JSON list of C-alpha atoms (C1' of nucleotides) in Angstrom, two decimals:
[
{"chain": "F", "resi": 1, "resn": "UNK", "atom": "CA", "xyz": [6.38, -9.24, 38.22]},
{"chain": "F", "resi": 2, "resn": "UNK", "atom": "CA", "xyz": [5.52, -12.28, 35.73]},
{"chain": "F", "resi": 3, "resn": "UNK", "atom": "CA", "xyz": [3.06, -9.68, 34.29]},
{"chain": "F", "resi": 4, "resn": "UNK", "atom": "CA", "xyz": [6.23, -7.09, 33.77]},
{"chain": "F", "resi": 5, "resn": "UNK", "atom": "CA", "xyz": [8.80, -10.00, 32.11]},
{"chain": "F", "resi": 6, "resn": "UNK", "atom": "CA", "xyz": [5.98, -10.66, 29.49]},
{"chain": "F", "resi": 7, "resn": "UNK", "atom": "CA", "xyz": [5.58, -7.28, 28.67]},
{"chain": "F", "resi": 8, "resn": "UNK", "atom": "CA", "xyz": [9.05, -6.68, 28.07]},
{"chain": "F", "resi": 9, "resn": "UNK", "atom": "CA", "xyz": [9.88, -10.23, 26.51]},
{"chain": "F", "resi": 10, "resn": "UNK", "atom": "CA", "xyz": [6.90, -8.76, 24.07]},
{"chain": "F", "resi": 11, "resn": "UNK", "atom": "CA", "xyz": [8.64, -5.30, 23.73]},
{"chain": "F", "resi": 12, "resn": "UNK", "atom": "CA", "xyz": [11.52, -7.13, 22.54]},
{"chain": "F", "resi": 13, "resn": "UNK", "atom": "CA", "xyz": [10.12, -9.00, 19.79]},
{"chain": "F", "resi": 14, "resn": "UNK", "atom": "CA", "xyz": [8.92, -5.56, 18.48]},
{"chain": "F", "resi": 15, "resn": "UNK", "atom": "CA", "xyz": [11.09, -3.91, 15.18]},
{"chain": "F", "resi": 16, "resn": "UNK", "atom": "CA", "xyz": [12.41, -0.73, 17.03]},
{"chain": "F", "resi": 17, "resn": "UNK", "atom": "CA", "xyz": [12.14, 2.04, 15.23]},
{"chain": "F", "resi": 18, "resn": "UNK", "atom": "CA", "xyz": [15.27, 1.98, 13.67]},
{"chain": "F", "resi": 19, "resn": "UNK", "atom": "CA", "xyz": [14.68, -0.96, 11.61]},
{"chain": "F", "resi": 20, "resn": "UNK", "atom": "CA", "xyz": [13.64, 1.61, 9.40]},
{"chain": "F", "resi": 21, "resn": "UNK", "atom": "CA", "xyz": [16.40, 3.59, 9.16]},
{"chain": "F", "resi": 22, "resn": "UNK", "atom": "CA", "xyz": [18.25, 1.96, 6.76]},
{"chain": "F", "resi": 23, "resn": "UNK", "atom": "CA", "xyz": [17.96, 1.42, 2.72]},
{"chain": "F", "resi": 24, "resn": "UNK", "atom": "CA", "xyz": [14.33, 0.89, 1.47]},
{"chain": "F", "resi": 25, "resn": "UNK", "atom": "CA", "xyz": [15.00, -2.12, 0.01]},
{"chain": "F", "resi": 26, "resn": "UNK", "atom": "CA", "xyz": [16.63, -4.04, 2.36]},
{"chain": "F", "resi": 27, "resn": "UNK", "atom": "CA", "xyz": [13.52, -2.77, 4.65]},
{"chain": "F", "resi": 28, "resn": "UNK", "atom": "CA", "xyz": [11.05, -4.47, 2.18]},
{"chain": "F", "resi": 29, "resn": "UNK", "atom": "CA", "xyz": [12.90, -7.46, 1.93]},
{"chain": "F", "resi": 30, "resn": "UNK", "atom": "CA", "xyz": [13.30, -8.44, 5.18]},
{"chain": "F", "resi": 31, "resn": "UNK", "atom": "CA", "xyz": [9.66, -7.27, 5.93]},
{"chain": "F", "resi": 32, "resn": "UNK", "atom": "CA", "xyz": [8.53, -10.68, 3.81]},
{"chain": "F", "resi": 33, "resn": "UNK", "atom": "CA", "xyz": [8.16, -12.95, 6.59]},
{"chain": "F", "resi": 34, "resn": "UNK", "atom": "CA", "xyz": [7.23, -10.09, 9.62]},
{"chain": "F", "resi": 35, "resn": "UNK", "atom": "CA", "xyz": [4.00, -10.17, 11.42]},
{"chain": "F", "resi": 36, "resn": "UNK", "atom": "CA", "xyz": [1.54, -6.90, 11.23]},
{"chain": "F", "resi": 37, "resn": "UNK", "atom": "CA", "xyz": [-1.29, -7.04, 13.41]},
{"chain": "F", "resi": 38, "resn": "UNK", "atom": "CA", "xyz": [-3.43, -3.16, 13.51]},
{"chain": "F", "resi": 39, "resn": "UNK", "atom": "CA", "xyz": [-5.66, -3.17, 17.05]},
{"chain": "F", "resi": 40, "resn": "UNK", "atom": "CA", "xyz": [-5.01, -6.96, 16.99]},
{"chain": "F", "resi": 41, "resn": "UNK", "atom": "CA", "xyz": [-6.05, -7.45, 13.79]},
{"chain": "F", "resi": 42, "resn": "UNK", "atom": "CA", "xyz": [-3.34, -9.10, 11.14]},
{"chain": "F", "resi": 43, "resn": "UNK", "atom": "CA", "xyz": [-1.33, -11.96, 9.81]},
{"chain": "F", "resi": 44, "resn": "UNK", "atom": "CA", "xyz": [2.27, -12.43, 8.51]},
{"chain": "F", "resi": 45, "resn": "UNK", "atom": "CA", "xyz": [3.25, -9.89, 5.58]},
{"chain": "F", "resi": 46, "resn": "UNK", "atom": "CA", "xyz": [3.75, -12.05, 2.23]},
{"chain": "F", "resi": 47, "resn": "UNK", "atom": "CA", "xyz": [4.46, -9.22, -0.15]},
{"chain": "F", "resi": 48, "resn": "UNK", "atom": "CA", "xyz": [6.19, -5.57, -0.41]},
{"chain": "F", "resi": 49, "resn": "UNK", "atom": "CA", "xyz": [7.51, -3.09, -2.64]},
{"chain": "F", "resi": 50, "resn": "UNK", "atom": "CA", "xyz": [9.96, -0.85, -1.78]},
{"chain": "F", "resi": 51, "resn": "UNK", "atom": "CA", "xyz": [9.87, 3.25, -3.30]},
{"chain": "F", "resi": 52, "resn": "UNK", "atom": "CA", "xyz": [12.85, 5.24, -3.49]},
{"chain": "F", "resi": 53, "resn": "UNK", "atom": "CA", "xyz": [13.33, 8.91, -2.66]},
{"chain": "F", "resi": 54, "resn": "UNK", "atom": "CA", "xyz": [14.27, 9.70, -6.08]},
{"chain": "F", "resi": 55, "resn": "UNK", "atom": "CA", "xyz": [12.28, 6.78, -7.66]},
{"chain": "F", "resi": 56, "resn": "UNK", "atom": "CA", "xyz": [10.31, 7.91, -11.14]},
{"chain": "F", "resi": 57, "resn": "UNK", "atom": "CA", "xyz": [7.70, 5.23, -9.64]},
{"chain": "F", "resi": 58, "resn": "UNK", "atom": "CA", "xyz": [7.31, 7.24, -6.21]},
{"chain": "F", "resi": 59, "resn": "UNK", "atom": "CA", "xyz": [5.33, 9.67, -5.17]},
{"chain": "F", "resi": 60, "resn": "UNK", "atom": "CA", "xyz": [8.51, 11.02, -3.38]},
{"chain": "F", "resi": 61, "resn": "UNK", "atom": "CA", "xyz": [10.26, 11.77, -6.86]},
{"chain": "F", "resi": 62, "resn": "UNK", "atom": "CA", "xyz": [8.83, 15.31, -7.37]},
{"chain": "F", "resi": 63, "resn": "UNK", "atom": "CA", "xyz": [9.79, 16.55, -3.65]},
{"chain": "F", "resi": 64, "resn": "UNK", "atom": "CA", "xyz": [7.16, 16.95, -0.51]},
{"chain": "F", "resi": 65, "resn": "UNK", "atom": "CA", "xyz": [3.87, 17.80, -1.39]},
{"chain": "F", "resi": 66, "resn": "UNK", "atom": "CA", "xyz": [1.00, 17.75, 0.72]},
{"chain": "F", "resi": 67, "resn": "UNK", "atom": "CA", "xyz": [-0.14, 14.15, 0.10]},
{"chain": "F", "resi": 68, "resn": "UNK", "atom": "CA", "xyz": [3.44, 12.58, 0.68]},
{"chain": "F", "resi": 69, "resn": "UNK", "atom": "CA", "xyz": [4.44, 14.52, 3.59]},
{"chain": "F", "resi": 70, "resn": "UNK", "atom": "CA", "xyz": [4.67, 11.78, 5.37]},
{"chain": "F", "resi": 71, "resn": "UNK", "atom": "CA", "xyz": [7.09, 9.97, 3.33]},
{"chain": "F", "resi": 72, "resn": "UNK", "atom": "CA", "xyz": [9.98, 12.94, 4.13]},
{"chain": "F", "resi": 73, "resn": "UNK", "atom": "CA", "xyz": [8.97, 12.94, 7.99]},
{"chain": "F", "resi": 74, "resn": "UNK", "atom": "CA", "xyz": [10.72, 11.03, 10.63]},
{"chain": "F", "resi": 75, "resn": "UNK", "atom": "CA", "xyz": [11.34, 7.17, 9.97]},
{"chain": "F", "resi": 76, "resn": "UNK", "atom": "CA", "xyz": [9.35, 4.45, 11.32]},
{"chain": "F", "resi": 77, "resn": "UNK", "atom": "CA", "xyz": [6.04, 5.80, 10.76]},
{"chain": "F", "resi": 78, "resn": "UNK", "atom": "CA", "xyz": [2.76, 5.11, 8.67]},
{"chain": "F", "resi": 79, "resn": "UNK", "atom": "CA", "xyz": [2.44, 6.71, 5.14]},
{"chain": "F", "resi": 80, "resn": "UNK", "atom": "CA", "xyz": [-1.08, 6.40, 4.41]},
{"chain": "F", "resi": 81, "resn": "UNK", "atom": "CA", "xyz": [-2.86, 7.47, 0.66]},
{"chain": "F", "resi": 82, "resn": "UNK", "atom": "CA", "xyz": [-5.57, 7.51, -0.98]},
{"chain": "F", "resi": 83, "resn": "UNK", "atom": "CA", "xyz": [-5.61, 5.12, -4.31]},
{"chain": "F", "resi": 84, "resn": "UNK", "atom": "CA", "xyz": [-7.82, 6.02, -7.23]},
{"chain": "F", "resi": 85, "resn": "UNK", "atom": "CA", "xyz": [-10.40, 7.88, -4.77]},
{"chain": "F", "resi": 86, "resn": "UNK", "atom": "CA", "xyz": [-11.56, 4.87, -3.52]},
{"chain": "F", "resi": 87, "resn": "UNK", "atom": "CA", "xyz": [-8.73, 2.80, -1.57]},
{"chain": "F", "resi": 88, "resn": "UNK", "atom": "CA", "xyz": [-6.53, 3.30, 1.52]},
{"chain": "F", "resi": 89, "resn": "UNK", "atom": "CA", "xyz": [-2.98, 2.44, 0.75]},
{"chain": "F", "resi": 90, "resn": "UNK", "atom": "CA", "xyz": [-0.48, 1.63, 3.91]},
{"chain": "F", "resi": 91, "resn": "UNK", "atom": "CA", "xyz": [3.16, 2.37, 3.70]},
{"chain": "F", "resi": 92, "resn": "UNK", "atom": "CA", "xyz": [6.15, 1.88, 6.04]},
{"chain": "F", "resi": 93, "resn": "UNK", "atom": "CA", "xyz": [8.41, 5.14, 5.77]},
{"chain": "F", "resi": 94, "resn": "UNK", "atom": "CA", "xyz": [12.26, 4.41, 6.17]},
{"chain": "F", "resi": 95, "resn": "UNK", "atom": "CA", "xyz": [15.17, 7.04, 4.92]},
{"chain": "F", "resi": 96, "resn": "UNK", "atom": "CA", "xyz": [13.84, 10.37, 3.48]},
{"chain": "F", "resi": 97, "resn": "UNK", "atom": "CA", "xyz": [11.58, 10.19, 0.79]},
{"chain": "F", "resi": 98, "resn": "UNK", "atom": "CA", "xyz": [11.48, 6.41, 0.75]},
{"chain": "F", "resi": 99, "resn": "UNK", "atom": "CA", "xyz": [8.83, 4.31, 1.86]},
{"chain": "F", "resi": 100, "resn": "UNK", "atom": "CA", "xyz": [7.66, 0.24, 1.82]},
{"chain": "F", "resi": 101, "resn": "UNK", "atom": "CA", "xyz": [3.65, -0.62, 0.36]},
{"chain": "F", "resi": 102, "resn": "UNK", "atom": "CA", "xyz": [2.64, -3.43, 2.10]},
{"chain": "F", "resi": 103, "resn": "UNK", "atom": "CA", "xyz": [0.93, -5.26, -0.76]},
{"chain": "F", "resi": 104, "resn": "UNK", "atom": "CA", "xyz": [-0.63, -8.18, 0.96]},
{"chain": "F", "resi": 105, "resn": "UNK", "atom": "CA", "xyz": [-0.28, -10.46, 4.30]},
{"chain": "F", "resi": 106, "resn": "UNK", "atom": "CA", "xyz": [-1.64, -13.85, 4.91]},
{"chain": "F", "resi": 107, "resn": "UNK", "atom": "CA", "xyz": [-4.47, -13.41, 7.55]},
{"chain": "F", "resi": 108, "resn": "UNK", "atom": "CA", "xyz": [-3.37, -14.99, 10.87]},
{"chain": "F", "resi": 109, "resn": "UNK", "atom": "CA", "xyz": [-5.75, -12.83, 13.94]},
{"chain": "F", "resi": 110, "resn": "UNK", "atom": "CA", "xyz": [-8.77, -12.07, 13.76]},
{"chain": "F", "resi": 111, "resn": "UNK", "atom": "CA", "xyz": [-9.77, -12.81, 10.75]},
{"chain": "F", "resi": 112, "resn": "UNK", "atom": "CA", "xyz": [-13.57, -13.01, 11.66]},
{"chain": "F", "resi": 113, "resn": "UNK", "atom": "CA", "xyz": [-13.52, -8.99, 12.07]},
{"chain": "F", "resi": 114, "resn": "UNK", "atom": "CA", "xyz": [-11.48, -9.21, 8.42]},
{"chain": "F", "resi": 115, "resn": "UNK", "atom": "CA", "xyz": [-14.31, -11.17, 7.09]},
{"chain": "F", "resi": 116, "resn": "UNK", "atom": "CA", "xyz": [-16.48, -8.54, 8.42]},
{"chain": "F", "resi": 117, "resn": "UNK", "atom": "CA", "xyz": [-15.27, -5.92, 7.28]},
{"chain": "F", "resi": 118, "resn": "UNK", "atom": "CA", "xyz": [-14.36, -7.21, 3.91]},
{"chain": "F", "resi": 119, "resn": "UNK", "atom": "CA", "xyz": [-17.97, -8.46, 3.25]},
{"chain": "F", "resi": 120, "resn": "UNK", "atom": "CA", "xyz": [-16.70, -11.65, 1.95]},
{"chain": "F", "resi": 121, "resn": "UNK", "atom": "CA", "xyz": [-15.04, -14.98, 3.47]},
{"chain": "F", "resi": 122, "resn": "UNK", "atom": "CA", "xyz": [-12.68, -16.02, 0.58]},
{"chain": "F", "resi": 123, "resn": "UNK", "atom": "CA", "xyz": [-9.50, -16.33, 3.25]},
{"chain": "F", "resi": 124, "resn": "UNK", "atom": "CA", "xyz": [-7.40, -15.93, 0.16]},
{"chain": "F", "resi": 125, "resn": "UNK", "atom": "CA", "xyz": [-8.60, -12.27, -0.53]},
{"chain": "F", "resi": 126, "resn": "UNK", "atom": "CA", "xyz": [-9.37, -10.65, 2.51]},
{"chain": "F", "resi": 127, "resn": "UNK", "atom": "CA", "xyz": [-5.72, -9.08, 2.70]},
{"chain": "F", "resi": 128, "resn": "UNK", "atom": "CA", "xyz": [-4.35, -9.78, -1.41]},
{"chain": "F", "resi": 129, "resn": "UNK", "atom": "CA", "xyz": [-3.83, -6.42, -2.38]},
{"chain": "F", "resi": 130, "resn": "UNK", "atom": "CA", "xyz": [-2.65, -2.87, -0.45]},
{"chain": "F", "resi": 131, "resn": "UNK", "atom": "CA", "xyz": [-6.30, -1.96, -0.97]},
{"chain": "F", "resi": 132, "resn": "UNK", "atom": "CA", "xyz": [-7.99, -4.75, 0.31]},
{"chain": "F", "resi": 133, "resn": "UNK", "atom": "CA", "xyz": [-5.57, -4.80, 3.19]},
{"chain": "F", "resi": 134, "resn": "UNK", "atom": "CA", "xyz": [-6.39, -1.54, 4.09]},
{"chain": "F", "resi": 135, "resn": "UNK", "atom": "CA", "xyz": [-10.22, -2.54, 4.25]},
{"chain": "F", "resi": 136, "resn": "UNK", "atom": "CA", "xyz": [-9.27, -5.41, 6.25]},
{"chain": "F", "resi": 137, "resn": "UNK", "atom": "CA", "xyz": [-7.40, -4.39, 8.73]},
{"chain": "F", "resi": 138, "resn": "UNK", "atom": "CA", "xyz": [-9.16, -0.83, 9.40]},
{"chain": "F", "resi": 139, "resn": "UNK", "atom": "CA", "xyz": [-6.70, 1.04, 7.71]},
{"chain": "F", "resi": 140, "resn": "UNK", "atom": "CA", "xyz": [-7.68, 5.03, 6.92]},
{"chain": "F", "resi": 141, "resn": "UNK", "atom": "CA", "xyz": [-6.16, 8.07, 6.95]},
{"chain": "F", "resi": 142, "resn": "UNK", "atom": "CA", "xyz": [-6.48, 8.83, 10.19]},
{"chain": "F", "resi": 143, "resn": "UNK", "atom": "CA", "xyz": [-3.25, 6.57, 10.58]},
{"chain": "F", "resi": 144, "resn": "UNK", "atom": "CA", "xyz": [-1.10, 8.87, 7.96]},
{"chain": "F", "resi": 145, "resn": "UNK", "atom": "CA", "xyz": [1.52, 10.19, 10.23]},
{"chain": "F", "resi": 146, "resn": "UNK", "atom": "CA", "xyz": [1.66, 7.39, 13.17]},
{"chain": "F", "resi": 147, "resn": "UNK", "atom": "CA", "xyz": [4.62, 5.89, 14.53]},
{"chain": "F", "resi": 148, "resn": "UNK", "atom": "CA", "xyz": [4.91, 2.43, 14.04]},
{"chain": "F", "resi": 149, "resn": "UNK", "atom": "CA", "xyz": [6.25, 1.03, 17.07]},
{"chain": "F", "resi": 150, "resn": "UNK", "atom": "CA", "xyz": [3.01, 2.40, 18.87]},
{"chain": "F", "resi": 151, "resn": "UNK", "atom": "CA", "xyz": [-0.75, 1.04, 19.46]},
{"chain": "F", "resi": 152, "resn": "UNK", "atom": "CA", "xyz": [-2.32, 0.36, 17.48]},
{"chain": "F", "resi": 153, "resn": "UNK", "atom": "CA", "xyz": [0.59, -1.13, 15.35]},
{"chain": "F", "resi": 154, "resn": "UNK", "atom": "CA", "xyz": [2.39, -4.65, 16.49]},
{"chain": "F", "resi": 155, "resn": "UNK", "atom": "CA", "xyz": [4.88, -5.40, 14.08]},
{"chain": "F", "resi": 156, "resn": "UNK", "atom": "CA", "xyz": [7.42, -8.44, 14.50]},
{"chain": "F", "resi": 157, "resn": "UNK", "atom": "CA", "xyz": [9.99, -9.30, 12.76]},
{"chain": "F", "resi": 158, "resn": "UNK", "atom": "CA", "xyz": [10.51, -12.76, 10.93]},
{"chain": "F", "resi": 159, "resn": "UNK", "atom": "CA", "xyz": [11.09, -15.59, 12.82]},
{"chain": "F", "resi": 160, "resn": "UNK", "atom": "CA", "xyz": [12.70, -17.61, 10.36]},
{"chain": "F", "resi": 161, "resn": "UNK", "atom": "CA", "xyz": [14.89, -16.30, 7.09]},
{"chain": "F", "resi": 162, "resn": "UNK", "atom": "CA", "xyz": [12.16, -16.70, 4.16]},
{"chain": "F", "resi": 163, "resn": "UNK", "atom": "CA", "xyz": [12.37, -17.42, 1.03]},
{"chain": "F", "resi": 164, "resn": "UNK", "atom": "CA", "xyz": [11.83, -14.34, -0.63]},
{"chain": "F", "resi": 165, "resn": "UNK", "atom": "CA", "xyz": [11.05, -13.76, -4.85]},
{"chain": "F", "resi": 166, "resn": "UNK", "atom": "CA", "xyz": [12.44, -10.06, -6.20]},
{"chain": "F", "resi": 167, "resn": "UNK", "atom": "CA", "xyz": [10.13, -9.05, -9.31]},
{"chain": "F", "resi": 168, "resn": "UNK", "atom": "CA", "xyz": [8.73, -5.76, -11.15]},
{"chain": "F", "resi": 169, "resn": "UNK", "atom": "CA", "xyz": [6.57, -3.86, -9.28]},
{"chain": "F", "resi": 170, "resn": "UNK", "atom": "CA", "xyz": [2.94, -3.39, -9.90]},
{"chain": "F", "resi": 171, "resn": "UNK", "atom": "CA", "xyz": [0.41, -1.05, -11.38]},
{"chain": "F", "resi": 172, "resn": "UNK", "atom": "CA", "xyz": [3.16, 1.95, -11.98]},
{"chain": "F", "resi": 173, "resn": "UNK", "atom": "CA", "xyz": [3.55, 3.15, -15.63]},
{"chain": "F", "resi": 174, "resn": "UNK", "atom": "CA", "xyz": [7.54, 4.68, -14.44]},
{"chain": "F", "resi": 175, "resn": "UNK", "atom": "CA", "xyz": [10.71, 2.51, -13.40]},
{"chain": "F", "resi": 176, "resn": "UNK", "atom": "CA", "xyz": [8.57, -1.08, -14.33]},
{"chain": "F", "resi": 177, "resn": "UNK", "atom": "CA", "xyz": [11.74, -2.56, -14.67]},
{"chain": "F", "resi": 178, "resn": "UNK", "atom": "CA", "xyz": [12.94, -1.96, -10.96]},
{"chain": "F", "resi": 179, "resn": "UNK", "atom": "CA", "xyz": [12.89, -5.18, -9.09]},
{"chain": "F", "resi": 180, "resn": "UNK", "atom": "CA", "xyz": [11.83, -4.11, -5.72]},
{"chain": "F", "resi": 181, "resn": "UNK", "atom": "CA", "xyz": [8.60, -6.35, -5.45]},
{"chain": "F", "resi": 182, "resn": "UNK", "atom": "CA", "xyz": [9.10, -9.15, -2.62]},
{"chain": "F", "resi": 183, "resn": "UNK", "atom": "CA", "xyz": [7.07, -11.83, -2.56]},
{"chain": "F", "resi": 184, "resn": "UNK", "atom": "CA", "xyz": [6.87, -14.68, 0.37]},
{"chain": "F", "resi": 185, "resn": "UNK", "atom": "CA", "xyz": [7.74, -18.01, -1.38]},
{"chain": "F", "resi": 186, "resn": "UNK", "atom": "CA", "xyz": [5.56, -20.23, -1.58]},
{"chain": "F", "resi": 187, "resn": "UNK", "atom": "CA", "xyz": [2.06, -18.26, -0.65]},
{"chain": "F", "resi": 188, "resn": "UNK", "atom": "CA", "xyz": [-1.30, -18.44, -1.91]},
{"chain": "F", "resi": 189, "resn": "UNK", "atom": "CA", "xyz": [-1.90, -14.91, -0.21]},
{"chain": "F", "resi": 190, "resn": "UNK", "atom": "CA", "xyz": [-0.33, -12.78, -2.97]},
{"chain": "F", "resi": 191, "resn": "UNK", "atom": "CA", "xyz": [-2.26, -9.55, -4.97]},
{"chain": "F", "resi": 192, "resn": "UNK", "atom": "CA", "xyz": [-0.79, -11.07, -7.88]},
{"chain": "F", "resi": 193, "resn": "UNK", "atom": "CA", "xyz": [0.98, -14.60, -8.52]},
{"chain": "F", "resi": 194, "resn": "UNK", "atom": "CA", "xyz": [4.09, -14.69, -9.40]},
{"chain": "F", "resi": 195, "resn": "UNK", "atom": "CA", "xyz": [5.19, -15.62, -12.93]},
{"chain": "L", "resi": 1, "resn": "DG", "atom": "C1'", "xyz": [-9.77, 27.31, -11.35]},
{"chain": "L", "resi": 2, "resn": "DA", "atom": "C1'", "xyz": [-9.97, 23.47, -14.64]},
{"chain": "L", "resi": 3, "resn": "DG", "atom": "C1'", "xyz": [-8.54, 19.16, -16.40]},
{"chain": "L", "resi": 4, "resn": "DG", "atom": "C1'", "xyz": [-6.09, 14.81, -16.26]},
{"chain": "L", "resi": 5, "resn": "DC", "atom": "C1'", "xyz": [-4.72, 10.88, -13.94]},
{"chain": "L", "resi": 6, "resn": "DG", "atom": "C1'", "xyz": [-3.56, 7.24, -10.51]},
{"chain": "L", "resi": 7, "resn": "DA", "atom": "C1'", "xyz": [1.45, 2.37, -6.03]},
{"chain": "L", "resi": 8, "resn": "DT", "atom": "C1'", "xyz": [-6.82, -0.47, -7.21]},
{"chain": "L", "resi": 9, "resn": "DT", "atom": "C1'", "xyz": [-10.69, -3.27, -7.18]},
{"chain": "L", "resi": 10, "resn": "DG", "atom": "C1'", "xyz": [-14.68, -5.87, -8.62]},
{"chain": "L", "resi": 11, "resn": "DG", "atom": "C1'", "xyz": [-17.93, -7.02, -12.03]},
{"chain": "L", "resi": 12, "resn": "DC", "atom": "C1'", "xyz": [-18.91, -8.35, -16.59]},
{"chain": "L", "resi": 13, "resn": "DT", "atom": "C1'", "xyz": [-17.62, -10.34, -21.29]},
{"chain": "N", "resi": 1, "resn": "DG", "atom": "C1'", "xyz": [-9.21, -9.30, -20.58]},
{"chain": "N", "resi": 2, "resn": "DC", "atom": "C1'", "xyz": [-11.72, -4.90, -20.39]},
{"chain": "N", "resi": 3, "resn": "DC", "atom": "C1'", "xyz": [-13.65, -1.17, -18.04]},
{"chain": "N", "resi": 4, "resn": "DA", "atom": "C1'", "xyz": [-16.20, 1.79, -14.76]},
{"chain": "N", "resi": 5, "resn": "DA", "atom": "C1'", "xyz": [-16.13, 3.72, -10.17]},
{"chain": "N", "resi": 6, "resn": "DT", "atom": "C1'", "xyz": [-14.52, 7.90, -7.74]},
{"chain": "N", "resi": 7, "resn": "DC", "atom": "C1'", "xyz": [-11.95, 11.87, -5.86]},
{"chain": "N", "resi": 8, "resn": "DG", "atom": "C1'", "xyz": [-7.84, 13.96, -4.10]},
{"chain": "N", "resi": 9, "resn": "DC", "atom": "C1'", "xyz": [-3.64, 15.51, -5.82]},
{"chain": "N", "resi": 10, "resn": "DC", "atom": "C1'", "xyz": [-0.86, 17.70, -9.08]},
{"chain": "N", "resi": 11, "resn": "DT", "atom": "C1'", "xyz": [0.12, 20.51, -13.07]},
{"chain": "N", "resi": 12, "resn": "DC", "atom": "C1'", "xyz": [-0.69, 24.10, -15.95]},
{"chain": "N", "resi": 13, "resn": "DG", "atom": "C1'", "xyz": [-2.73, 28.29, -17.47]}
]
DNA sequence: GAGGCGATTGGCT
DNA sequence: GCCAATCGCCTCG
């Protein structure tokens, strides 16, 4: 019985779903602040971005293809690429064609099997950057596709409201001047520091 | 079928 | 700050 109340007291601190069936932005925003742990393996997400379905910036903008598929399937699921044939990149999908990167998260669990698996120790960039995150927390493409409120995702949402900074989003040569970067204030955890 | 390029990273100057 | 690595995806012919 105590074993049954913990598991659902746990269930409930889990996003449903339907968190991510709203606008992509609010999504990303309130994702600053959330904790992401991948087969126990995580921390507390510091930064975001948020793509739109019609975004010049996403890959969403020129309709399905077989690399964003995911990104105009069901809500609430992973949208996983690959970045410059080399890097895993994870991505929350919400509404249509719209999806969140998680950019970085400040390692919290398990960070010896981060450190592992990073091949370095530097706490501060084990998880700075949607590549590097990837690497650390075991991310592939075998994950493109899965539900998010499922092993082996745990996400939680923020305990507290955060202080959150809205900037340009990085690395894209369309829409730079969209604001839809969201960055946990203060962390040392960032890809990038804020200017 | 070929060519160009990217939501990045790490190493070197 | 600059640049190579590396390859799947996308566009065009």
């Amino acid at each position: 019985m105590a074993l049954c109340l913990l598991v659902l007291t746990c269930r409930s601190m889990l996003l449903p779903r339907t968190f991510f069936d709203r606008n992509v932005v609010d999504v990303a925003r309130e994702l600053i602040g959330a904790s992401l742990l991948i087969d126990g393996v995580g921390g507390m997400i510091v930064e975001t971005e948020a793509y739109a379905r019609d975004d010049p910036a996403s890959h969403s903008v020129r309709g399905p293809t077989q690399r964003n598929a995911a990104m105009f399937g069901p809500f609430g699921h992973a949208y996983v690429y690959r970045s410059y044939g080399i890097h895993w990149c994870l991505n929350f999908v919400c509404q249509s064609g719209s999806a969140v990167l998680i950019r970085a998260i400040e390692p919290m669990q398990q960070v010896d099997t981060m450190i592992d698996r990073r091949g370095l120790s530097d706490r501060r960039l084990l998880c700075a950057g949607p590549g590097r995150l990837c690497q650390a927390l075991g991310v592939d493409g075998a994950l493109n596709h899965a539900p998010l409120d499922r092993s082996p995702f745990v996400i939680a949402p923020a305990s507290l409201a955060n202080a959150v900074h809205e900037g340009r989003r990085i690395g894209i040569s369309q829409g730079v001047d969209t604001p839809w970067r969201f960055c946990a204030i203060p962390s040392r955890y960032l890809s990038k520091p804020l200017r």
